[in-house]
Amino acid sequence: MAAGTIHTDFTRGFIRAEVIAYEDLIRCGSLAQGRKEGVLRSEGKTYEVKDGDVINFLINT
């Protein structure tokens, strides 16, 4: 829902959000490495963003 306030396409075409903690991203060096190490996770529309989250939104436009 928060993403929808940034742009309405997020609300209409939301697929999922890939979330990683900032500290984990710095340690891993990339989202791909975070995925390999199991610290990048997929979240749905009900996920509550936490301080320090880095989020890659996947949307269908």
Coordinates of C-alpha atoms in Angstrom, one line a residue:
M1 CA 0.0 0.0 0.0
A2 CA 2.8 2.4 0.8
A3 CA 4.2 1.9 -2.7
G4 CA 0.9 2.9 -4.1
T5 CA 1.3 6.4 -2.7
I6 CA 4.5 6.7 -4.7
H7 CA 2.9 5.5 -8.0
T8 CA -0.5 4.0 -8.7
D9 CA 1.1 1.3 -11.0
F10 CA 2.5 -0.3 -7.9
T11 CA -1.0 -0.8 -6.5
R12 CA -2.5 -2.1 -9.8
G13 CA 0.4 -4.4 -11.0
F14 CA 2.1 -5.5 -7.7
I15 CA 3.5 -9.0 -8.0
R16 CA 5.8 -9.2 -4.9
A17 CA 8.6 -7.4 -3.1
E18 CA 12.1 -8.8 -2.7
V19 CA 13.3 -7.6 0.7
I20 CA 16.8 -7.7 2.2
A21 CA 18.2 -5.9 5.3
Y22 CA 20.7 -3.1 4.4
E23 CA 23.4 -4.8 6.5
D24 CA 22.9 -8.1 4.7
L25 CA 23.0 -6.3 1.3
I26 CA 26.3 -4.6 2.2
R27 CA 27.8 -7.9 3.4
C28 CA 26.6 -9.9 0.4
G29 CA 27.5 -7.1 -2.1
S30 CA 24.4 -7.8 -4.4
L31 CA 20.8 -8.9 -4.4
A32 CA 21.9 -12.0 -6.4
Q33 CA 24.4 -13.0 -3.7
G34 CA 21.8 -12.3 -1.0
R35 CA 19.5 -14.7 -2.8
K36 CA 22.2 -17.4 -2.9
E37 CA 22.8 -16.9 0.8
G38 CA 19.1 -17.0 1.6
V39 CA 18.8 -13.5 3.1
L40 CA 16.8 -12.1 0.2
R41 CA 13.1 -12.9 0.8
S42 CA 9.9 -12.5 -1.1
E43 CA 7.0 -10.6 0.6
G44 CA 3.5 -9.9 -0.4
K45 CA 1.1 -7.0 -0.2
T46 CA 0.6 -7.3 3.6
Y47 CA 4.3 -7.0 4.5
E48 CA 5.1 -4.1 6.9
V49 CA 8.3 -2.4 5.9
K50 CA 11.0 -2.3 8.6
D51 CA 13.7 0.3 9.2
G52 CA 16.7 -0.8 7.2
D53 CA 14.8 -2.7 4.5
V54 CA 16.0 -2.5 1.0
I55 CA 13.1 -3.4 -1.3
N56 CA 13.0 -4.4 -5.0
F57 CA 9.4 -4.1 -6.1
L58 CA 8.3 -6.5 -8.9
I59 CA 5.3 -5.1 -10.8
N60 CA 3.5 -5.9 -14.0
T61 CA 2.8 -2.8 -16.0

